[in-house]
mmCIF file of C-alpha atoms and ligand atoms in Angstrom:
data_model
loop_
_atom_site.group_PDB
_atom_site.id
_atom_site.type_symbol
_atom_site.label_atom_id
_atom_site.label_comp_id
_atom_site.label_asym_id
_atom_site.label_seq_id
_atom_site.Cartn_x
_atom_site.Cartn_y
_atom_site.Cartn_z
ATOM 1 C CA MET A 1 0.000 0.000 0.000
ATOM 2 C CA LYS A 2 1.265 3.472 -0.901
ATOM 3 C CA GLY A 3 0.392 6.919 0.369
ATOM 4 C CA LYS A 4 -1.964 9.175 -1.578
ATOM 5 C CA PHE A 5 -0.317 12.142 -3.248
ATOM 6 C CA PRO A 6 -1.452 14.818 -5.738
ATOM 7 C CA VAL A 7 1.131 13.637 -8.270
ATOM 8 C CA GLU A 8 -0.116 15.849 -11.136
ATOM 9 C CA LYS A 9 0.401 18.934 -9.009
ATOM 10 C CA PHE A 10 3.784 17.703 -7.878
ATOM 11 C CA GLN A 11 4.920 17.610 -11.512
ATOM 12 C CA THR A 12 4.709 21.406 -11.621
ATOM 13 C CA LEU A 13 6.882 21.986 -8.529
ATOM 14 C CA ARG A 14 10.630 22.177 -8.261
ATOM 15 C CA THR A 15 12.001 19.181 -6.385
ATOM 16 C CA PRO A 16 12.998 18.346 -3.721
ATOM 17 C CA PHE A 17 10.267 19.693 -1.436
ATOM 18 C CA TYR A 18 8.367 18.709 1.674
ATOM 19 C CA TYR A 19 4.701 17.876 1.410
ATOM 20 C CA TYR A 20 2.498 17.931 4.502
ATOM 21 C CA ASP A 21 -0.878 16.204 4.507
ATOM 22 C CA THR A 22 -2.853 18.405 6.886
ATOM 23 C CA GLU A 23 -5.645 15.825 7.142
ATOM 24 C CA VAL A 24 -3.189 13.387 8.749
ATOM 25 C CA LEU A 25 -2.051 16.150 11.109
ATOM 26 C CA ARG A 26 -5.638 17.021 12.053
ATOM 27 C CA GLN A 27 -6.486 13.361 12.678
ATOM 28 C CA THR A 28 -3.413 13.058 14.880
ATOM 29 C CA LEU A 29 -4.400 16.141 16.875
ATOM 30 C CA ARG A 30 -7.958 14.830 17.279
ATOM 31 C CA ALA A 31 -6.557 11.548 18.594
ATOM 32 C CA ILE A 32 -4.400 13.411 21.136
ATOM 33 C CA ASN A 33 -7.287 15.580 22.284
ATOM 34 C CA ALA A 34 -9.644 12.596 22.571
ATOM 35 C CA GLU A 35 -7.158 10.821 24.862
ATOM 36 C CA ILE A 36 -6.202 13.739 27.099
ATOM 37 C CA ALA A 37 -9.873 14.614 27.568
ATOM 38 C CA LYS A 38 -10.153 11.353 29.530
ATOM 39 C CA HIS A 39 -7.670 12.535 32.144
ATOM 40 C CA GLU A 40 -7.883 15.455 34.549
ATOM 41 C CA GLY A 41 -5.252 18.191 34.196
ATOM 42 C CA TYR A 42 -3.350 16.816 31.160
ATOM 43 C CA ASN A 43 -1.786 19.397 28.828
ATOM 44 C CA VAL A 44 0.199 18.799 25.652
ATOM 45 C CA HIS A 45 2.853 21.223 24.444
ATOM 46 C CA TYR A 46 4.006 20.656 20.879
ATOM 47 C CA ALA A 47 7.828 20.529 20.668
ATOM 48 C CA VAL A 48 8.453 23.192 18.010
ATOM 49 C CA LYS A 49 11.924 21.884 17.235
ATOM 50 C CA ALA A 50 10.360 18.965 15.341
ATOM 51 C CA ASN A 51 8.949 21.315 12.684
ATOM 52 C CA ALA A 52 8.273 25.060 12.764
ATOM 53 C CA ASN A 53 6.352 25.348 9.478
ATOM 54 C CA ALA A 54 3.971 28.277 10.043
ATOM 55 C CA GLN A 55 0.903 26.511 8.659
ATOM 56 C CA LEU A 56 1.481 23.413 10.759
ATOM 57 C CA LEU A 57 1.952 25.618 13.825
ATOM 58 C CA ARG A 58 -1.350 27.334 13.091
ATOM 59 C CA ILE A 59 -3.225 24.021 12.847
ATOM 60 C CA ILE A 60 -1.593 22.791 16.073
ATOM 61 C CA ARG A 61 -2.513 26.039 17.837
ATOM 62 C CA GLU A 62 -6.115 25.779 16.601
ATOM 63 C CA ALA A 63 -6.271 22.294 18.156
ATOM 64 C CA GLY A 64 -5.518 23.930 21.515
ATOM 65 C CA LEU A 65 -2.026 22.561 22.196
ATOM 66 C CA GLY A 66 0.663 24.668 23.838
ATOM 67 C CA VAL A 67 4.315 24.724 22.756
ATOM 68 C CA ASP A 68 7.662 23.592 24.065
ATOM 69 C CA CYS A 69 10.462 25.853 22.809
ATOM 70 C CA VAL A 70 14.216 25.320 23.009
ATOM 71 C CA SER A 71 15.366 28.688 21.631
ATOM 72 C CA GLY A 72 14.383 32.332 21.355
ATOM 73 C CA GLY A 73 13.698 31.793 17.663
ATOM 74 C CA GLU A 74 11.151 29.115 18.525
ATOM 75 C CA ILE A 75 9.471 31.448 21.030
ATOM 76 C CA GLU A 76 9.239 34.062 18.268
ATOM 77 C CA ALA A 77 7.814 31.540 15.787
ATOM 78 C CA SER A 78 5.255 30.408 18.379
ATOM 79 C CA VAL A 79 4.172 33.936 19.247
ATOM 80 C CA ARG A 80 3.862 34.702 15.521
ATOM 81 C CA ALA A 81 1.696 31.595 15.092
ATOM 82 C CA GLY A 82 -0.600 32.935 17.815
ATOM 83 C CA PHE A 83 0.167 30.585 20.704
ATOM 84 C CA PRO A 84 -0.800 32.238 23.987
ATOM 85 C CA SER A 85 2.267 32.893 26.148
ATOM 86 C CA SER A 86 0.503 31.110 28.994
ATOM 87 C CA LYS A 87 1.055 27.869 27.037
ATOM 88 C CA ILE A 88 4.758 28.351 26.224
ATOM 89 C CA VAL A 89 7.424 26.384 28.067
ATOM 90 C CA PHE A 90 11.087 27.112 27.402
ATOM 91 C CA ALA A 91 13.755 24.420 27.836
ATOM 92 C CA GLY A 92 17.411 24.105 26.882
ATOM 93 C CA VAL A 93 20.797 23.736 28.597
ATOM 94 C CA GLY A 94 22.213 26.956 27.175
ATOM 95 C CA LYS A 95 19.722 29.817 27.198
ATOM 96 C CA SER A 96 21.264 33.168 26.172
ATOM 97 C CA ASP A 97 20.368 36.360 28.016
ATOM 98 C CA TRP A 98 18.325 37.702 25.089
ATOM 99 C CA GLU A 99 16.359 34.455 24.984
ATOM 100 C CA ILE A 100 15.604 34.612 28.706
ATOM 101 C CA ASN A 101 14.584 38.265 28.317
ATOM 102 C CA LEU A 102 12.282 37.316 25.459
ATOM 103 C CA GLY A 103 10.641 34.689 27.672
ATOM 104 C CA LEU A 104 10.273 37.238 30.478
ATOM 105 C CA ASP A 105 8.838 39.903 28.158
ATOM 106 C CA ASN A 106 6.269 37.387 26.934
ATOM 107 C CA ASP A 107 5.416 36.197 30.475
ATOM 108 C CA ILE A 108 5.757 32.578 29.389
ATOM 109 C CA PHE A 109 4.228 29.747 31.421
ATOM 110 C CA CYS A 110 7.542 28.326 32.601
ATOM 111 C CA PHE A 111 11.315 28.220 32.157
ATOM 112 C CA ASN A 112 12.621 24.667 32.409
ATOM 113 C CA VAL A 113 15.900 25.308 34.213
ATOM 114 C CA GLU A 114 18.865 22.985 33.856
ATOM 115 C CA SER A 115 21.488 24.407 36.257
ATOM 116 C CA ILE A 116 22.027 26.734 39.241
ATOM 117 C CA PRO A 117 24.041 29.280 37.209
ATOM 118 C CA GLU A 118 21.115 29.479 34.778
ATOM 119 C CA LEU A 119 18.666 29.906 37.672
ATOM 120 C CA GLU A 120 20.717 32.811 38.997
ATOM 121 C CA VAL A 121 20.815 34.543 35.630
ATOM 122 C CA ILE A 122 17.041 34.157 35.237
ATOM 123 C CA ASN A 123 16.564 35.614 38.727
ATOM 124 C CA GLU A 124 18.829 38.565 37.913
ATOM 125 C CA LEU A 125 17.225 39.313 34.542
ATOM 126 C CA ALA A 126 13.742 39.004 36.032
ATOM 127 C CA ALA A 127 14.723 41.379 38.869
ATOM 128 C CA ALA A 128 15.900 43.945 36.304
ATOM 129 C CA LYS A 129 12.401 43.886 34.809
ATOM 130 C CA GLY A 130 10.624 43.812 38.158
ATOM 131 C CA LYS A 131 9.150 40.408 37.299
ATOM 132 C CA THR A 132 8.980 36.961 38.832
ATOM 133 C CA ALA A 133 9.876 34.095 36.511
ATOM 134 C CA ARG A 134 8.059 30.792 36.884
ATOM 135 C CA VAL A 135 10.602 27.988 36.782
ATOM 136 C CA ALA A 136 10.590 24.204 36.743
ATOM 137 C CA PHE A 137 13.731 22.191 37.328
ATOM 138 C CA ARG A 138 14.707 19.736 34.667
ATOM 139 C CA LEU A 139 15.939 16.695 36.529
ATOM 140 C CA ASN A 140 18.062 14.001 35.047
ATOM 141 C CA PRO A 141 16.123 10.888 36.115
ATOM 142 C CA ASN A 142 18.858 8.442 35.054
ATOM 143 C CA VAL A 143 16.281 6.426 33.143
ATOM 144 C CA GLY A 144 17.484 4.750 29.952
ATOM 145 C CA ALA A 145 15.312 4.682 26.871
ATOM 146 C CA HIS A 146 15.428 1.837 24.367
ATOM 147 C CA THR A 147 16.189 4.069 21.420
ATOM 148 C CA HIS A 148 19.200 5.227 19.400
ATOM 149 C CA ALA A 149 22.134 6.254 21.663
ATOM 150 C CA ASN A 150 22.272 9.725 20.091
ATOM 151 C CA ILE A 151 18.690 10.453 21.139
ATOM 152 C CA THR A 152 18.638 9.291 24.755
ATOM 153 C CA THR A 153 18.735 12.281 27.076
ATOM 154 C CA GLY A 154 17.812 11.020 30.541
ATOM 155 C CA LEU A 155 20.952 9.120 31.529
ATOM 156 C CA ALA A 156 23.353 10.432 34.165
ATOM 157 C CA GLU A 157 26.059 10.678 31.472
ATOM 158 C CA ASN A 158 23.983 13.043 29.273
ATOM 159 C CA LYS A 159 24.473 16.819 29.486
ATOM 160 C CA PHE A 160 20.817 17.467 30.290
ATOM 161 C CA GLY A 161 19.229 18.350 33.590
ATOM 162 C CA ILE A 162 20.126 18.522 37.254
ATOM 163 C CA ALA A 163 21.234 15.393 39.154
ATOM 164 C CA MET A 164 18.484 13.914 41.334
ATOM 165 C CA ARG A 165 20.536 14.162 44.532
ATOM 166 C CA ASP A 166 20.708 17.951 43.994
ATOM 167 C CA MET A 167 16.933 18.358 43.646
ATOM 168 C CA VAL A 168 16.087 19.390 47.207
ATOM 169 C CA PRO A 169 19.070 21.730 47.752
ATOM 170 C CA VAL A 170 18.458 23.376 44.363
ATOM 171 C CA ILE A 171 14.774 23.970 45.117
ATOM 172 C CA GLU A 172 15.607 25.270 48.584
ATOM 173 C CA HIS A 173 18.186 27.589 47.035
ATOM 174 C CA ALA A 174 15.624 28.838 44.497
ATOM 175 C CA GLN A 175 13.161 29.542 47.296
ATOM 176 C CA GLN A 176 15.645 32.081 48.675
ATOM 177 C CA LEU A 177 15.687 34.006 45.403
ATOM 178 C CA LYS A 178 13.178 36.838 45.066
ATOM 179 C CA ASN A 179 12.488 36.854 41.359
ATOM 180 C CA VAL A 180 11.883 33.203 40.611
ATOM 181 C CA GLN A 181 9.008 30.999 41.700
ATOM 182 C CA VAL A 182 9.419 27.213 41.577
ATOM 183 C CA VAL A 183 6.307 25.777 39.978
ATOM 184 C CA GLY A 184 7.295 22.409 38.570
ATOM 185 C CA LEU A 185 9.551 19.497 37.832
ATOM 186 C CA HIS A 186 10.571 18.656 34.287
ATOM 187 C CA PHE A 187 11.901 15.475 32.676
ATOM 188 C CA HIS A 188 12.609 14.240 29.162
ATOM 189 C CA ILE A 189 14.201 10.827 28.623
ATOM 190 C CA GLY A 190 14.710 10.664 24.876
ATOM 191 C CA SER A 191 13.014 10.303 21.535
ATOM 192 C CA GLN A 192 11.416 7.650 19.278
ATOM 193 C CA ILE A 193 10.455 5.564 22.318
ATOM 194 C CA LEU A 194 8.000 2.737 21.587
ATOM 195 C CA ASP A 195 8.416 0.683 24.745
ATOM 196 C CA MET A 196 5.865 1.933 27.284
ATOM 197 C CA GLY A 197 8.078 0.337 29.954
ATOM 198 C CA ASP A 198 10.510 3.245 29.491
ATOM 199 C CA PHE A 199 7.791 5.776 30.320
ATOM 200 C CA GLU A 200 6.710 3.558 33.211
ATOM 201 C CA ALA A 201 10.275 3.679 34.568
ATOM 202 C CA LEU A 202 10.089 7.471 34.375
ATOM 203 C CA CYS A 203 6.764 7.460 36.266
ATOM 204 C CA ASN A 204 8.301 5.347 39.038
ATOM 205 C CA ARG A 205 11.195 7.772 39.310
ATOM 206 C CA VAL A 206 8.885 10.801 39.427
ATOM 207 C CA ASN A 207 6.864 9.115 42.190
ATOM 208 C CA GLU A 208 10.034 8.571 44.258
ATOM 209 C CA LEU A 209 11.136 12.169 43.752
ATOM 210 C CA GLN A 210 7.725 13.535 44.703
ATOM 211 C CA ASP A 211 7.805 11.431 47.883
ATOM 212 C CA GLU A 212 11.184 12.939 48.694
ATOM 213 C CA LEU A 213 9.852 16.460 48.087
ATOM 214 C CA GLU A 214 6.941 15.738 50.367
ATOM 215 C CA ARG A 215 9.345 14.774 53.171
ATOM 216 C CA HIS A 216 10.825 18.256 52.762
ATOM 217 C CA ARG A 217 7.355 19.832 52.628
ATOM 218 C CA ILE A 218 7.862 20.973 49.049
ATOM 219 C CA ARG A 219 4.886 20.858 46.703
ATOM 220 C CA VAL A 220 5.027 21.829 43.013
ATOM 221 C CA GLU A 221 2.064 22.821 40.840
ATOM 222 C CA HIS A 222 2.967 20.760 37.828
ATOM 223 C CA ILE A 223 4.939 17.821 36.536
ATOM 224 C CA ASN A 224 6.251 17.929 32.976
ATOM 225 C CA VAL A 225 7.304 14.532 31.639
ATOM 226 C CA GLY A 226 8.645 15.738 28.281
ATOM 227 C CA GLY A 227 7.966 13.885 25.061
ATOM 228 C CA GLY A 228 9.580 11.074 23.164
ATOM 229 C CA LEU A 229 6.672 8.939 21.973
ATOM 230 C CA GLY A 230 7.813 7.185 18.795
ATOM 231 C CA ILE A 231 6.091 6.523 15.490
ATOM 232 C CA ASP A 232 5.978 3.572 13.076
ATOM 233 C CA TYR A 233 8.539 4.423 10.394
ATOM 234 C CA GLU A 234 8.015 1.030 8.736
ATOM 235 C CA HIS A 235 4.265 1.406 8.208
ATOM 236 C CA PRO A 236 3.282 5.049 7.650
ATOM 237 C CA ASN A 237 0.165 4.003 5.704
ATOM 238 C CA ARG A 238 -1.083 1.283 8.024
ATOM 239 C CA VAL A 239 -0.169 3.089 11.277
ATOM 240 C CA PRO A 240 -0.366 6.826 10.576
ATOM 241 C CA ILE A 241 -1.428 7.694 14.147
ATOM 242 C CA PRO A 242 0.803 6.782 17.111
ATOM 243 C CA ASP A 243 -0.652 4.840 20.032
ATOM 244 C CA PHE A 244 -1.623 7.834 22.146
ATOM 245 C CA LYS A 245 -3.998 5.726 24.216
ATOM 246 C CA ALA A 246 -1.220 3.427 25.443
ATOM 247 C CA TYR A 247 1.005 6.445 26.062
ATOM 248 C CA PHE A 248 -1.381 8.555 28.147
ATOM 249 C CA ASP A 249 -2.838 5.501 29.909
ATOM 250 C CA THR A 250 0.672 4.553 31.078
ATOM 251 C CA TYR A 251 0.969 7.901 32.842
ATOM 252 C CA ALA A 252 -2.589 7.714 34.156
ATOM 253 C CA LYS A 253 -1.911 4.300 35.679
ATOM 254 C CA LYS A 254 1.623 4.771 36.933
ATOM 255 C CA LEU A 255 2.166 8.417 37.830
ATOM 256 C CA ARG A 256 0.769 9.561 41.174
ATOM 257 C CA LEU A 257 -0.198 13.201 40.808
ATOM 258 C CA ARG A 258 -0.872 15.162 43.966
ATOM 259 C CA PRO A 259 -4.289 16.839 44.301
ATOM 260 C CA GLY A 260 -4.528 19.827 41.977
ATOM 261 C CA GLN A 261 -1.301 19.034 40.145
ATOM 262 C CA THR A 262 -1.321 19.272 36.368
ATOM 263 C CA LEU A 263 0.635 16.980 34.060
ATOM 264 C CA HIS A 264 2.378 18.379 31.000
ATOM 265 C CA PHE A 265 3.693 16.546 27.950
ATOM 266 C CA GLU A 266 5.985 17.782 25.192
ATOM 267 C CA LEU A 267 5.358 15.764 22.058
ATOM 268 C CA GLY A 268 7.161 16.579 18.840
ATOM 269 C CA ARG A 269 7.725 13.633 16.534
ATOM 270 C CA ALA A 270 4.448 11.913 17.430
ATOM 271 C CA VAL A 271 2.503 15.021 16.341
ATOM 272 C CA VAL A 272 4.066 15.828 12.970
ATOM 273 C CA ALA A 273 6.250 12.985 11.659
ATOM 274 C CA GLN A 274 3.626 11.018 9.758
ATOM 275 C CA CYS A 275 2.020 13.970 7.991
ATOM 276 C CA GLY A 276 5.214 14.852 6.104
ATOM 277 C CA SER A 277 7.042 13.372 3.118
ATOM 278 C CA LEU A 278 10.112 14.557 1.279
ATOM 279 C CA ILE A 279 9.329 14.462 -2.444
ATOM 280 C CA THR A 280 12.346 13.973 -4.666
ATOM 281 C CA ARG A 281 12.923 13.299 -8.347
ATOM 282 C CA THR A 282 15.066 10.483 -9.690
ATOM 283 C CA LEU A 283 17.968 11.892 -11.683
ATOM 284 C CA TYR A 284 19.803 8.773 -12.802
ATOM 285 C CA ILE A 285 19.740 5.031 -12.411
ATOM 286 C CA LYS A 286 23.300 3.801 -12.162
ATOM 287 C CA GLU A 287 24.110 0.135 -12.544
ATOM 288 C CA GLY A 288 26.896 -0.531 -10.042
ATOM 289 C CA ALA A 289 29.075 -3.645 -10.062
ATOM 290 C CA THR A 290 26.816 -5.414 -7.576
ATOM 291 C CA LYS A 291 23.709 -3.269 -7.309
ATOM 292 C CA LYS A 292 21.567 -0.522 -8.747
ATOM 293 C CA PHE A 293 21.680 3.019 -7.443
ATOM 294 C CA ALA A 294 18.760 5.411 -7.742
ATOM 295 C CA ILE A 295 20.397 8.827 -7.622
ATOM 296 C CA VAL A 296 17.859 11.441 -6.530
ATOM 297 C CA ASP A 297 17.872 15.226 -6.284
ATOM 298 C CA ALA A 298 17.352 15.331 -2.490
ATOM 299 C CA GLY A 299 20.333 14.902 -0.215
ATOM 300 C CA PHE A 300 21.127 14.882 3.458
ATOM 301 C CA THR A 301 20.959 18.661 3.314
ATOM 302 C CA ASP A 302 17.181 18.171 2.954
ATOM 303 C CA LEU A 303 16.745 15.218 5.334
ATOM 304 C CA ILE A 304 19.664 14.366 7.586
ATOM 305 C CA ARG A 305 18.163 11.645 9.793
ATOM 306 C CA PRO A 306 19.463 8.654 7.783
ATOM 307 C CA ALA A 307 23.008 10.092 7.730
ATOM 308 C CA LEU A 308 22.909 11.256 11.362
ATOM 309 C CA TYR A 309 21.140 8.377 13.120
ATOM 310 C CA GLN A 310 21.057 5.591 10.514
ATOM 311 C CA ALA A 311 17.322 6.272 10.609
ATOM 312 C CA TYR A 312 14.986 4.257 8.417
ATOM 313 C CA HIS A 313 12.453 6.027 6.201
ATOM 314 C CA LYS A 314 10.122 4.099 3.938
ATOM 315 C CA ILE A 315 10.475 5.181 0.302
ATOM 316 C CA GLU A 316 7.786 4.859 -2.365
ATOM 317 C CA ASN A 317 7.958 5.483 -6.104
ATOM 318 C CA ILE A 318 4.731 7.433 -6.558
ATOM 319 C CA THR A 319 4.873 7.520 -10.368
ATOM 320 C CA SER A 320 5.489 3.839 -11.165
ATOM 321 C CA GLU A 321 3.437 0.672 -10.710
ATOM 322 C CA GLU A 322 6.000 -1.622 -12.338
ATOM 323 C CA PRO A 323 7.326 -4.700 -10.488
ATOM 324 C CA THR A 324 9.730 -3.893 -7.693
ATOM 325 C CA VAL A 325 13.514 -3.819 -7.949
ATOM 326 C CA ALA A 326 16.042 -3.248 -5.134
ATOM 327 C CA TYR A 327 17.947 0.048 -5.163
ATOM 328 C CA ASP A 328 20.319 2.015 -3.006
ATOM 329 C CA VAL A 329 18.645 5.418 -2.948
ATOM 330 C CA VAL A 330 21.359 8.058 -2.742
ATOM 331 C CA GLY A 331 21.628 11.835 -2.935
ATOM 332 C CA PRO A 332 23.968 14.154 -4.817
ATOM 333 C CA ILE A 333 26.013 15.441 -1.847
ATOM 334 C CA CYS A 334 29.753 14.776 -1.884
ATOM 335 C CA GLU A 335 29.724 12.597 1.250
ATOM 336 C CA SER A 336 29.466 8.806 1.478
ATOM 337 C CA THR A 337 26.796 9.083 4.174
ATOM 338 C CA ASP A 338 24.412 10.730 1.713
ATOM 339 C CA VAL A 339 22.291 7.594 1.423
ATOM 340 C CA PHE A 340 18.554 7.429 2.135
ATOM 341 C CA ALA A 341 18.205 3.653 1.970
ATOM 342 C CA LYS A 342 20.188 0.588 1.003
ATOM 343 C CA GLN A 343 18.684 -2.199 -1.072
ATOM 344 C CA THR A 344 15.150 -0.977 -0.703
ATOM 345 C CA ASP A 345 12.408 -2.294 -2.997
ATOM 346 C CA LEU A 346 10.865 0.313 -5.264
ATOM 347 C CA ASN A 347 8.585 -0.037 -8.236
ATOM 348 C CA ALA A 348 11.030 -0.087 -11.181
ATOM 349 C CA THR A 349 12.386 3.428 -11.297
ATOM 350 C CA ARG A 350 13.434 5.614 -14.225
ATOM 351 C CA ARG A 351 14.846 9.089 -14.621
ATOM 352 C CA GLY A 352 12.122 11.614 -13.806
ATOM 353 C CA ASP A 353 10.149 9.388 -11.416
ATOM 354 C CA LEU A 354 9.021 10.983 -8.166
ATOM 355 C CA LEU A 355 9.859 9.266 -4.897
ATOM 356 C CA ALA A 356 8.200 10.001 -1.563
ATOM 357 C CA ILE A 357 10.465 9.588 1.475
ATOM 358 C CA ARG A 358 7.855 9.009 4.133
ATOM 359 C CA SER A 359 7.444 9.906 7.818
ATOM 360 C CA ALA A 360 9.625 12.969 7.309
ATOM 361 C CA GLY A 361 7.464 15.603 9.015
ATOM 362 C CA ALA A 362 9.594 15.659 12.188
ATOM 363 C CA TYR A 363 13.271 16.627 12.271
ATOM 364 C CA GLY A 364 13.254 16.913 8.467
ATOM 365 C CA GLU A 365 12.723 20.352 6.934
ATOM 366 C CA ILE A 366 13.731 22.058 10.167
ATOM 367 C CA MET A 367 17.186 20.414 10.105
ATOM 368 C CA ALA A 368 17.875 21.270 6.454
ATOM 369 C CA SER A 369 21.170 22.973 5.639
ATOM 370 C CA GLN A 370 22.749 24.757 2.712
ATOM 371 C CA TYR A 371 25.884 22.622 2.539
ATOM 372 C CA ASN A 372 27.214 22.476 -1.046
ATOM 373 C CA CYS A 373 25.448 25.856 -1.583
ATOM 374 C CA ARG A 374 22.173 24.022 -1.993
ATOM 375 C CA GLN A 375 18.817 25.745 -1.675
ATOM 376 C CA LEU A 376 16.726 24.964 1.364
ATOM 377 C CA PRO A 377 13.755 22.756 0.446
ATOM 378 C CA LYS A 378 10.327 24.413 0.376
ATOM 379 C CA GLY A 379 7.418 23.047 2.396
ATOM 380 C CA TYR A 380 3.906 22.825 0.921
ATOM 381 C CA THR A 381 0.793 21.653 2.670
ATOM 382 C CA SER A 382 -2.082 19.788 1.051
ATOM 383 C CA GLU A 383 -4.045 23.025 1.525
ATOM 384 C CA ASP A 384 -1.681 25.139 -0.617
ATOM 385 C CA ILE A 385 -1.432 22.868 -3.652
HETATM 386 C C1 PLP B 401 13.122 17.260 21.699
HETATM 387 C C2 PLP B 401 12.389 17.470 22.947
HETATM 388 C C3 PLP B 401 11.056 17.079 23.041
HETATM 389 C C4 PLP B 401 10.305 16.386 21.925
HETATM 390 O O1 PLP B 401 10.775 15.117 21.667
HETATM 391 P P1 PLP B 401 9.987 14.149 20.659
HETATM 392 O O2 PLP B 401 10.762 12.908 20.695
HETATM 393 O O3 PLP B 401 9.976 14.797 19.320
HETATM 394 O O4 PLP B 401 8.603 13.976 21.210
HETATM 395 C C5 PLP B 401 10.397 17.338 24.220
HETATM 396 N N1 PLP B 401 11.010 17.960 25.252
HETATM 397 C C6 PLP B 401 12.293 18.347 25.190
HETATM 398 C C7 PLP B 401 12.900 19.040 26.357
HETATM 399 C C8 PLP B 401 13.017 18.122 24.041
HETATM 400 O O5 PLP B 401 14.296 18.492 23.996
#
């Protein structure tokens, strides 16, 4: 089974480009909202770093989600897309002064703070504006995630967060500062996680930490468990919507919220990955000594995940129905890692055929670069073409 694409319209566009099926995005958002409606106090913030396309942001905002930003630029993009500042959280190990000031000027919901020096700078900058910044501490829960090593973030060896043993002293220190108010705890263990046991391990850790806070008579208003829910890269047509029910039910069953506490999630990939495809044109078929190469006009400058994480993306020839043949699908960049797939079956492919590299809506267009003086790919939604 292949995806459905407006191939005639694609023929008039310069390749490569991203194509976003907004119906898939809307269905995904409906599925999220249907699940969180079953639980009291659940809030989802879309992780803007997955894709900051203005039209996608607008649709996500209309569905009522908040945002999770990791830079000043993402705060600006979110404000431009109309997200209320009361739904913006701002994370990141290295926030610059101008970025903190931007968050303060917008009165964002919360700064997710990753170190004491950062806390002190936020306090100082807030004091200069006569404001009080709401902060949550990002704790490193030392919980492993069964995902690619480059995308685990919650292990003690990773650069993210504050060590658990420092939690109480750090909060007590923050309580001495006049221009910050501690409102939450924040966690994020990694990305492309499909084993609910990993999220369960996080819940157990959060429960232990909350018990410890209670012993010190510390109560926070909210818990933010980050994102990381994975998608099915193998079957974008059969499984276009991630298993949000299993995900939210895991938290509902395992995480013990205190009365009145809200629970916040920061989902990126699970929201936008399946609605996007990178559309590329076949330039040449080269018969190698042992295999056939399909050389296409997209490269890792357009989609870096295969080169960076050995990530798998399903590829479909959307202009051929001929019997399948195995190809290495490779780009034009002068680097050996510029390979989208090895020995993947495509309907027999000729020069000019259009290929869809699927599940590319997250960490695709947003990570594009201009290496080799290439143009950045454009992004079109199913509503513009
Ligand atoms: C990247 C990131 C997310 C989103 O991760 P996904 O795997 O795309 O859901 C959420 N929170 C933080 C702090 C992040 O850095």
